[in-house]
Short mmCIF file of C-alpha atoms and ligand atoms in Angstrom, two decimals:
data_model
loop_
_atom_site.label_atom_id
_atom_site.label_comp_id
_atom_site.label_asym_id
_atom_site.label_seq_id
_atom_site.Cartn_x
_atom_site.Cartn_y
_atom_site.Cartn_z
CA UNK A 24 -41.53 -143.40 23.69
CA UNK A 25 -41.62 -143.65 19.88
CA UNK A 26 -42.74 -140.61 18.37
CA UNK A 27 -46.04 -140.09 16.73
CA UNK A 28 -46.58 -140.10 12.77
CA UNK A 29 -49.75 -138.70 11.11
CA UNK A 30 -50.52 -138.98 7.50
CA UNK A 31 -54.04 -139.06 5.91
CA UNK A 32 -54.63 -140.06 2.28
CA UNK A 33 -58.12 -139.39 0.07
CA UNK A 34 -60.32 -142.37 -0.32
CA UNK A 35 -59.36 -142.78 -3.99
CA UNK A 36 -60.34 -146.45 -3.98
CA UNK A 37 -58.33 -149.39 -5.05
CA UNK A 38 -54.88 -148.16 -5.03
CA UNK A 39 -52.12 -148.45 -8.08
CA UNK A 40 -48.74 -148.77 -8.48
CA UNK A 41 -48.02 -145.07 -7.94
CA UNK A 42 -49.74 -145.01 -4.37
CA UNK A 43 -48.20 -148.47 -3.44
CA UNK A 44 -44.54 -147.53 -4.62
CA UNK A 45 -45.32 -143.90 -3.22
CA UNK A 46 -46.95 -143.91 -0.23
CA UNK A 47 -47.98 -147.65 0.98
CA UNK A 48 -44.72 -149.15 1.03
CA UNK A 49 -43.40 -146.39 3.19
CA UNK A 50 -46.51 -146.45 5.85
CA UNK A 51 -45.99 -149.90 6.36
CA UNK A 52 -41.80 -149.12 6.77
CA UNK A 53 -42.93 -146.54 9.35
CA UNK A 54 -44.67 -148.58 11.59
CA UNK A 55 -41.52 -150.15 12.82
CA UNK A 56 -40.02 -147.04 14.21
CA UNK A 57 -43.05 -144.77 14.98
CA UNK A 58 -46.42 -144.73 16.64
CA UNK A 59 -48.68 -144.17 13.23
CA UNK A 60 -52.18 -142.82 13.08
CA UNK A 61 -53.20 -143.02 9.15
CA UNK A 62 -56.44 -141.77 8.29
CA UNK A 63 -58.48 -142.26 5.15
CA UNK A 64 -59.50 -138.35 4.83
CA UNK A 65 -63.07 -138.57 3.52
CA UNK A 66 -64.14 -135.07 4.55
CA UNK A 67 -61.09 -133.40 2.39
CA UNK A 68 -62.69 -135.64 -0.27
CA UNK A 69 -65.94 -133.56 -0.56
CA UNK A 70 -64.01 -130.32 -1.32
CA UNK A 71 -63.69 -131.61 -4.85
CA UNK A 72 -66.26 -134.67 -4.98
CA UNK A 73 -69.49 -133.59 -5.97
CA UNK A 74 -70.87 -137.12 -6.70
CA UNK A 75 -70.58 -138.88 -3.07
CA UNK A 76 -72.26 -142.29 -4.46
CA UNK A 77 -68.67 -144.14 -4.56
CA UNK A 78 -67.24 -142.70 -1.49
CA UNK A 79 -68.04 -145.59 0.91
CA UNK A 80 -66.75 -148.14 -1.73
CA UNK A 81 -63.61 -146.14 -2.17
CA UNK A 82 -63.04 -146.36 1.63
CA UNK A 83 -63.54 -149.80 1.77
CA UNK A 84 -61.24 -150.80 -1.18
CA UNK A 85 -58.76 -148.42 -0.14
CA UNK A 86 -58.72 -149.85 3.62
CA UNK A 87 -58.76 -153.52 1.96
CA UNK A 88 -55.39 -152.51 0.24
CA UNK A 89 -53.75 -150.69 3.36
CA UNK A 90 -54.22 -153.81 5.12
CA UNK A 91 -53.46 -156.34 2.37
CA UNK A 92 -50.37 -154.33 2.04
CA UNK A 93 -48.87 -154.65 5.57
CA UNK A 94 -50.61 -151.51 7.75
CA UNK A 95 -51.19 -153.56 10.71
CA UNK A 96 -53.91 -152.69 13.09
CA UNK A 97 -52.33 -153.96 15.99
CA UNK A 98 -49.43 -151.71 15.56
CA UNK A 99 -51.05 -148.71 13.89
CA UNK A 100 -54.36 -146.83 13.95
CA UNK A 101 -56.34 -146.87 11.02
CA UNK A 102 -59.47 -144.82 10.69
CA UNK A 103 -61.36 -142.82 8.82
CA UNK A 104 -61.33 -139.17 9.19
CA UNK A 105 -65.21 -138.43 9.66
CA UNK A 106 -65.51 -141.50 12.16
CA UNK A 107 -63.60 -139.16 14.56
CA UNK A 108 -66.29 -135.74 14.56
CA UNK A 109 -63.78 -133.99 17.14
CA UNK A 110 -61.50 -133.01 13.70
CA UNK A 111 -64.45 -130.71 12.85
CA UNK A 112 -64.71 -128.96 16.18
CA UNK A 113 -60.74 -128.52 16.11
CA UNK A 114 -60.89 -127.13 12.56
CA UNK A 115 -63.56 -124.81 13.57
CA UNK A 116 -61.47 -123.42 16.94
CA UNK A 117 -58.26 -123.28 14.57
CA UNK A 118 -60.05 -121.12 12.00
CA UNK A 119 -60.39 -118.58 14.56
CA UNK A 120 -56.57 -118.40 14.81
CA UNK A 121 -56.08 -118.60 11.29
CA UNK A 122 -55.29 -115.23 9.28
CA UNK A 123 -57.50 -115.17 5.84
CA UNK A 124 -54.83 -114.26 3.81
CA UNK A 125 -52.32 -117.13 4.82
CA UNK A 126 -55.06 -119.44 3.23
CA UNK A 127 -55.81 -117.45 0.15
CA UNK A 128 -51.68 -117.42 -0.68
CA UNK A 129 -51.83 -121.26 -0.69
CA UNK A 130 -50.83 -122.33 -4.42
CA UNK A 131 -52.92 -125.13 -4.48
CA UNK A 132 -56.12 -122.98 -3.61
CA UNK A 133 -55.12 -121.17 -7.09
CA UNK A 134 -54.60 -123.76 -8.84
CA UNK A 135 -58.12 -125.48 -7.61
CA UNK A 136 -59.99 -122.23 -8.28
CA UNK A 137 -58.57 -122.65 -11.87
CA UNK A 138 -59.23 -126.38 -12.19
CA UNK A 139 -63.19 -126.15 -10.60
CA UNK A 140 -64.21 -122.86 -11.13
CA UNK A 141 -67.85 -123.78 -10.89
CA UNK A 142 -67.08 -125.14 -7.07
CA UNK A 143 -64.82 -122.62 -5.41
CA UNK A 144 -66.26 -123.69 -2.28
CA UNK A 145 -65.25 -122.47 1.51
CA UNK A 146 -64.02 -126.01 2.34
CA UNK A 147 -61.07 -125.25 -0.56
CA UNK A 148 -60.24 -122.08 1.24
CA UNK A 149 -60.24 -124.03 4.59
CA UNK A 150 -58.61 -127.07 3.46
CA UNK A 151 -54.93 -126.14 5.14
CA UNK A 152 -56.89 -125.57 8.47
CA UNK A 153 -58.40 -128.94 8.29
CA UNK A 154 -55.39 -130.55 7.40
CA UNK A 155 -53.71 -128.92 10.69
CA UNK A 156 -56.66 -130.21 12.83
CA UNK A 157 -55.91 -133.90 11.59
CA UNK A 158 -52.34 -133.21 12.73
CA UNK A 159 -52.58 -131.58 15.77
CA UNK A 160 -55.51 -133.28 17.17
CA UNK A 161 -53.51 -136.17 17.77
CA UNK A 162 -50.36 -134.35 18.66
CA UNK A 163 -48.39 -135.85 15.97
CA UNK A 164 -44.43 -134.82 15.61
CA UNK A 165 -43.56 -136.50 12.54
CA UNK A 166 -45.51 -135.99 9.20
CA UNK A 167 -43.89 -138.00 5.93
CA UNK A 168 -44.27 -135.60 3.40
CA UNK A 169 -42.45 -135.23 -0.15
CA UNK A 170 -40.70 -132.04 -1.18
CA UNK A 171 -43.61 -130.68 -2.76
CA UNK A 172 -45.84 -131.06 0.22
CA UNK A 173 -43.63 -128.93 2.51
CA UNK A 174 -45.12 -125.50 2.00
CA UNK A 175 -48.69 -127.37 3.45
CA UNK A 176 -46.89 -128.43 6.49
CA UNK A 177 -45.18 -125.41 6.90
CA UNK A 178 -48.72 -123.70 7.22
CA UNK A 179 -49.83 -126.14 9.47
CA UNK A 180 -46.41 -125.42 11.97
CA UNK A 181 -47.69 -121.35 11.82
CA UNK A 182 -51.17 -122.53 12.92
CA UNK A 183 -49.98 -124.53 15.80
CA UNK A 184 -47.35 -121.41 16.58
CA UNK A 185 -50.00 -119.19 16.49
CA UNK A 186 -52.61 -121.31 18.42
CA UNK A 187 -49.68 -121.92 21.25
CA UNK A 188 -48.38 -118.02 21.25
CA UNK A 189 -51.98 -116.97 21.96
CA UNK A 190 -53.23 -119.87 24.39
CA UNK A 191 -50.22 -121.18 25.84
CA UNK A 192 -48.11 -124.22 24.48
CA UNK A 193 -50.43 -127.41 23.27
CA UNK A 194 -49.34 -128.51 20.27
CA UNK A 195 -45.87 -129.86 19.19
CA UNK A 196 -45.00 -128.15 16.04
CA UNK A 197 -45.11 -131.02 13.72
CA UNK A 198 -41.85 -131.93 11.69
CA UNK A 199 -41.66 -132.95 8.25
CA UNK A 200 -39.63 -136.48 7.56
CA UNK A 201 -38.88 -135.71 4.24
CA UNK A 202 -39.57 -138.78 2.18
CA UNK A 203 -38.55 -140.00 -1.20
CA UNK A 204 -41.76 -140.08 -3.01
CA UNK A 205 -40.87 -141.69 -6.36
CA UNK A 206 -42.47 -139.94 -9.12
CA UNK A 207 -44.41 -142.80 -11.20
CA UNK A 208 -44.99 -142.18 -14.34
CA UNK A 209 -48.58 -143.87 -15.68
CA UNK A 210 -49.01 -145.74 -18.83
CA UNK A 211 -48.71 -142.87 -20.93
CA UNK A 212 -44.92 -142.05 -19.76
CA UNK A 213 -46.06 -138.61 -19.29
CA UNK A 214 -48.11 -137.62 -16.48
CA UNK A 215 -47.77 -138.87 -12.78
CA UNK A 216 -50.17 -142.52 -12.71
CA UNK A 217 -53.39 -141.37 -11.45
CA UNK A 218 -56.70 -142.91 -11.35
CA UNK A 219 -58.43 -139.96 -12.93
CA UNK A 220 -56.12 -139.66 -16.06
CA UNK A 221 -56.83 -143.81 -16.65
CA UNK A 222 -53.11 -144.07 -16.93
CA UNK A 223 -53.18 -146.53 -13.99
CA UNK A 224 -52.36 -149.96 -12.84
CA UNK A 225 -54.27 -151.21 -10.09
CA UNK A 226 -52.18 -152.99 -7.44
CA UNK A 227 -55.26 -155.66 -6.76
CA UNK A 228 -55.70 -156.40 -10.53
CA UNK A 229 -55.49 -160.13 -11.51
CA UNK A 230 -52.40 -161.62 -13.34
CA UNK A 231 -54.01 -161.23 -16.84
CA UNK A 232 -55.55 -157.90 -16.40
CA UNK A 233 -52.06 -156.87 -15.41
CA UNK A 234 -50.60 -158.40 -18.28
CA UNK A 235 -53.23 -156.18 -20.37
CA UNK A 236 -52.55 -153.11 -18.82
CA UNK A 237 -48.93 -153.44 -19.08
CA UNK A 238 -49.48 -154.01 -22.86
CA UNK A 239 -50.73 -150.58 -23.53
CA UNK A 240 -47.61 -148.93 -21.91
CA UNK A 241 -45.94 -146.22 -24.17
CA UNK A 242 -42.04 -146.82 -24.33
CA UNK A 243 -39.64 -145.37 -26.03
CA UNK A 244 -41.05 -143.32 -28.85
CA UNK A 245 -38.01 -143.54 -30.87
CA UNK A 246 -37.93 -147.47 -31.20
CA UNK A 247 -40.76 -147.87 -33.93
CA UNK A 248 -39.65 -151.12 -35.49
CA UNK A 249 -38.18 -154.10 -33.62
CA UNK A 250 -35.13 -153.95 -34.95
CA UNK A 251 -34.57 -150.30 -34.04
CA UNK A 252 -32.22 -149.83 -30.81
CA UNK A 253 -34.20 -148.39 -27.92
CA UNK A 254 -33.47 -146.19 -25.15
CA UNK A 255 -34.11 -147.74 -21.80
CA UNK A 256 -33.49 -144.31 -20.10
CA UNK A 257 -36.98 -142.49 -21.64
CA UNK A 258 -38.65 -145.64 -21.60
CA UNK A 259 -41.46 -145.66 -18.40
CA UNK A 260 -41.30 -149.51 -18.80
CA UNK A 261 -37.84 -149.50 -17.98
CA UNK A 262 -38.07 -147.19 -15.13
CA UNK A 263 -40.97 -149.63 -13.64
CA UNK A 264 -38.51 -152.87 -14.06
CA UNK A 265 -36.21 -150.50 -11.57
CA UNK A 266 -39.10 -151.66 -8.78
CA UNK A 267 -40.16 -154.93 -10.29
CA UNK A 268 -37.21 -156.48 -12.00
CA UNK A 269 -34.29 -154.86 -10.28
CA UNK A 270 -31.78 -157.72 -10.51
CA UNK A 271 -32.24 -157.83 -14.57
CA UNK A 272 -32.02 -153.77 -14.94
CA UNK A 273 -28.13 -153.98 -16.70
CA UNK A 274 -29.28 -156.73 -18.77
CA UNK A 275 -32.66 -155.16 -20.00
CA UNK A 276 -30.84 -152.01 -20.81
CA UNK A 277 -28.26 -153.65 -22.75
CA UNK A 278 -30.56 -155.86 -24.92
CA UNK A 279 -32.95 -153.08 -25.40
CA UNK A 280 -30.06 -150.64 -26.74
CA UNK A 281 -28.71 -153.63 -29.35
CA UNK A 282 -32.51 -154.45 -30.22
CA UNK A 283 -32.16 -157.96 -28.50
CA UNK A 284 -35.26 -157.56 -26.58
CA UNK A 285 -38.63 -156.27 -28.24
CA UNK A 286 -40.86 -154.42 -26.56
CA UNK A 287 -43.45 -157.10 -26.26
CA UNK A 288 -40.84 -159.33 -24.11
CA UNK A 289 -39.67 -156.61 -22.07
CA UNK A 290 -43.41 -155.99 -21.12
CA UNK A 291 -44.06 -159.53 -20.33
CA UNK A 292 -41.37 -159.53 -18.24
CA UNK A 293 -42.44 -156.38 -16.18
CA UNK A 294 -45.82 -157.99 -15.64
CA UNK A 295 -44.12 -160.64 -14.56
CA UNK A 296 -42.51 -158.98 -12.20
CA UNK A 297 -45.56 -156.67 -11.06
CA UNK A 298 -47.40 -160.18 -10.70
CA UNK A 299 -44.78 -161.93 -8.52
CA UNK A 300 -44.30 -158.64 -6.35
CA UNK A 301 -47.61 -158.56 -5.67
CA UNK A 302 -49.00 -162.02 -5.41
CA UNK A 303 -48.95 -162.05 -1.59
CA UNK A 304 -50.43 -158.76 -1.53
CA UNK A 305 -53.38 -160.06 -3.90
CA UNK A 306 -53.79 -163.40 -1.86
CA UNK A 307 -54.32 -161.69 1.35
CA UNK A 308 -56.56 -159.04 -0.19
CA UNK A 309 -58.88 -161.73 -1.56
CA UNK A 310 -58.68 -163.52 1.82
CA UNK A 311 -59.65 -160.23 3.62
CA UNK A 312 -62.31 -159.33 1.41
CA UNK A 313 -64.34 -162.70 2.61
CA UNK A 314 -64.30 -161.15 5.93
CA UNK A 315 -66.29 -157.75 5.64
CA UNK A 316 -66.89 -158.19 9.85
CA UNK A 317 -63.23 -158.12 10.19
CA UNK A 318 -62.97 -154.85 7.86
CA UNK A 319 -65.88 -153.22 10.12
CA UNK A 320 -63.93 -154.07 13.21
CA UNK A 321 -60.69 -152.68 12.03
CA UNK A 322 -62.05 -149.36 11.15
CA UNK A 323 -64.25 -149.09 14.30
CA UNK A 324 -61.55 -150.10 16.89
CA UNK A 325 -59.01 -147.71 14.91
CA UNK A 326 -61.80 -144.78 15.01
CA UNK A 327 -62.40 -145.59 18.97
CA UNK A 328 -58.52 -145.44 19.66
CA UNK A 329 -58.32 -142.08 17.80
CA UNK A 330 -61.15 -140.62 19.74
CA UNK A 331 -59.39 -141.27 23.22
CA UNK A 332 -56.68 -138.92 22.18
CA UNK A 333 -58.61 -136.67 19.82
CA UNK A 334 -61.24 -135.91 23.07
CA UNK A 335 -58.36 -135.14 25.47
CA UNK A 336 -56.83 -132.90 22.83
CA UNK A 337 -60.20 -130.76 22.24
CA UNK A 338 -60.96 -130.68 25.91
CA UNK A 339 -57.77 -128.96 26.49
CA UNK A 340 -57.94 -126.60 23.29
CA UNK A 341 -61.54 -125.51 24.92
CA UNK A 342 -60.27 -125.10 28.14
CA UNK A 343 -57.26 -122.71 26.78
CA UNK A 344 -59.92 -121.00 24.69
CA UNK A 345 -62.45 -120.20 27.60
CA UNK A 346 -64.84 -122.04 26.41
CA UNK A 347 -65.33 -124.68 29.29
S1 LIG B 415 -37.47 -152.93 -24.86
FE1 LIG B 415 -38.08 -152.28 -22.75
S2 LIG B 415 -36.79 -150.81 -21.99
FE2 LIG B 415 -36.57 -150.70 -24.33
S3 LIG B 415 -37.88 -149.38 -25.44
FE3 LIG B 415 -38.71 -151.42 -25.35
S4 LIG B 415 -39.97 -151.57 -23.50
FE4 LIG B 415 -38.58 -149.73 -23.19
#
């Protein structure tokens, strides 16, 4: 029996290089070794999303990107969180065993309060309980996380442990699969690539659009003129070459340091590398986009497979809690 992996991602719409290099490639790889459940967590998005007009389009675009990148609905369960409403019921039940002070001390809650003081909603405090419900509803055993997400997973483990100690062994304590999520900087070369910050490169862009975006990238600030020697180690364009032109890294570094290559040519090389790497993905995405019925079927099938597991877990939970 393969172990079960669960991972959820907010519906952020068309995915960018940071999402692709940091999460999607890893999701695809995990399918070989585990039974994977990948979920677009639309309810979580509501904690900070006040305008939901784009929510459905974002879910659609994200699923298209996932499928085109190699997530296989025949191997994995791919679905949207709210399509399996059992998760909200389990969230309520788990909230009864979760001490409030565990939630109030969560650093991301404190950060969110600062970020959106006008919208400190109950969902923000309960976020880790919903996250726990996401995981334990499917009795997931393995959760791919970066080091920074370990405290969240630890809280989920504590909630699962507390439930088990009160009502008897029900949930496996989910284990972290520490995964290296490379920090991909945005075009500003300073902050993490993010759609909100507008420093991203969407993977579904056309080759020409990609070139235009790459051309706006900040490079080594000390290299002001073409004849100035560069410092590839501080240049974000160079760090992206690692993923898209790995065989040319040494040559690019040497030519940058001796000013044999200019930033314009170097960026062209990078866009060529990105465009070549993403060509099969883009072709598949364009083909999938012509088959909306297929995407709807994938989502419906994913939700119905997830629901089979969810209903069984919820029945067990309610029985143990004395609700049946
Ligand atoms: S030549 Fe390339 S690596 Fe060197 S500073 Fe310019 S963009 Fe960066």
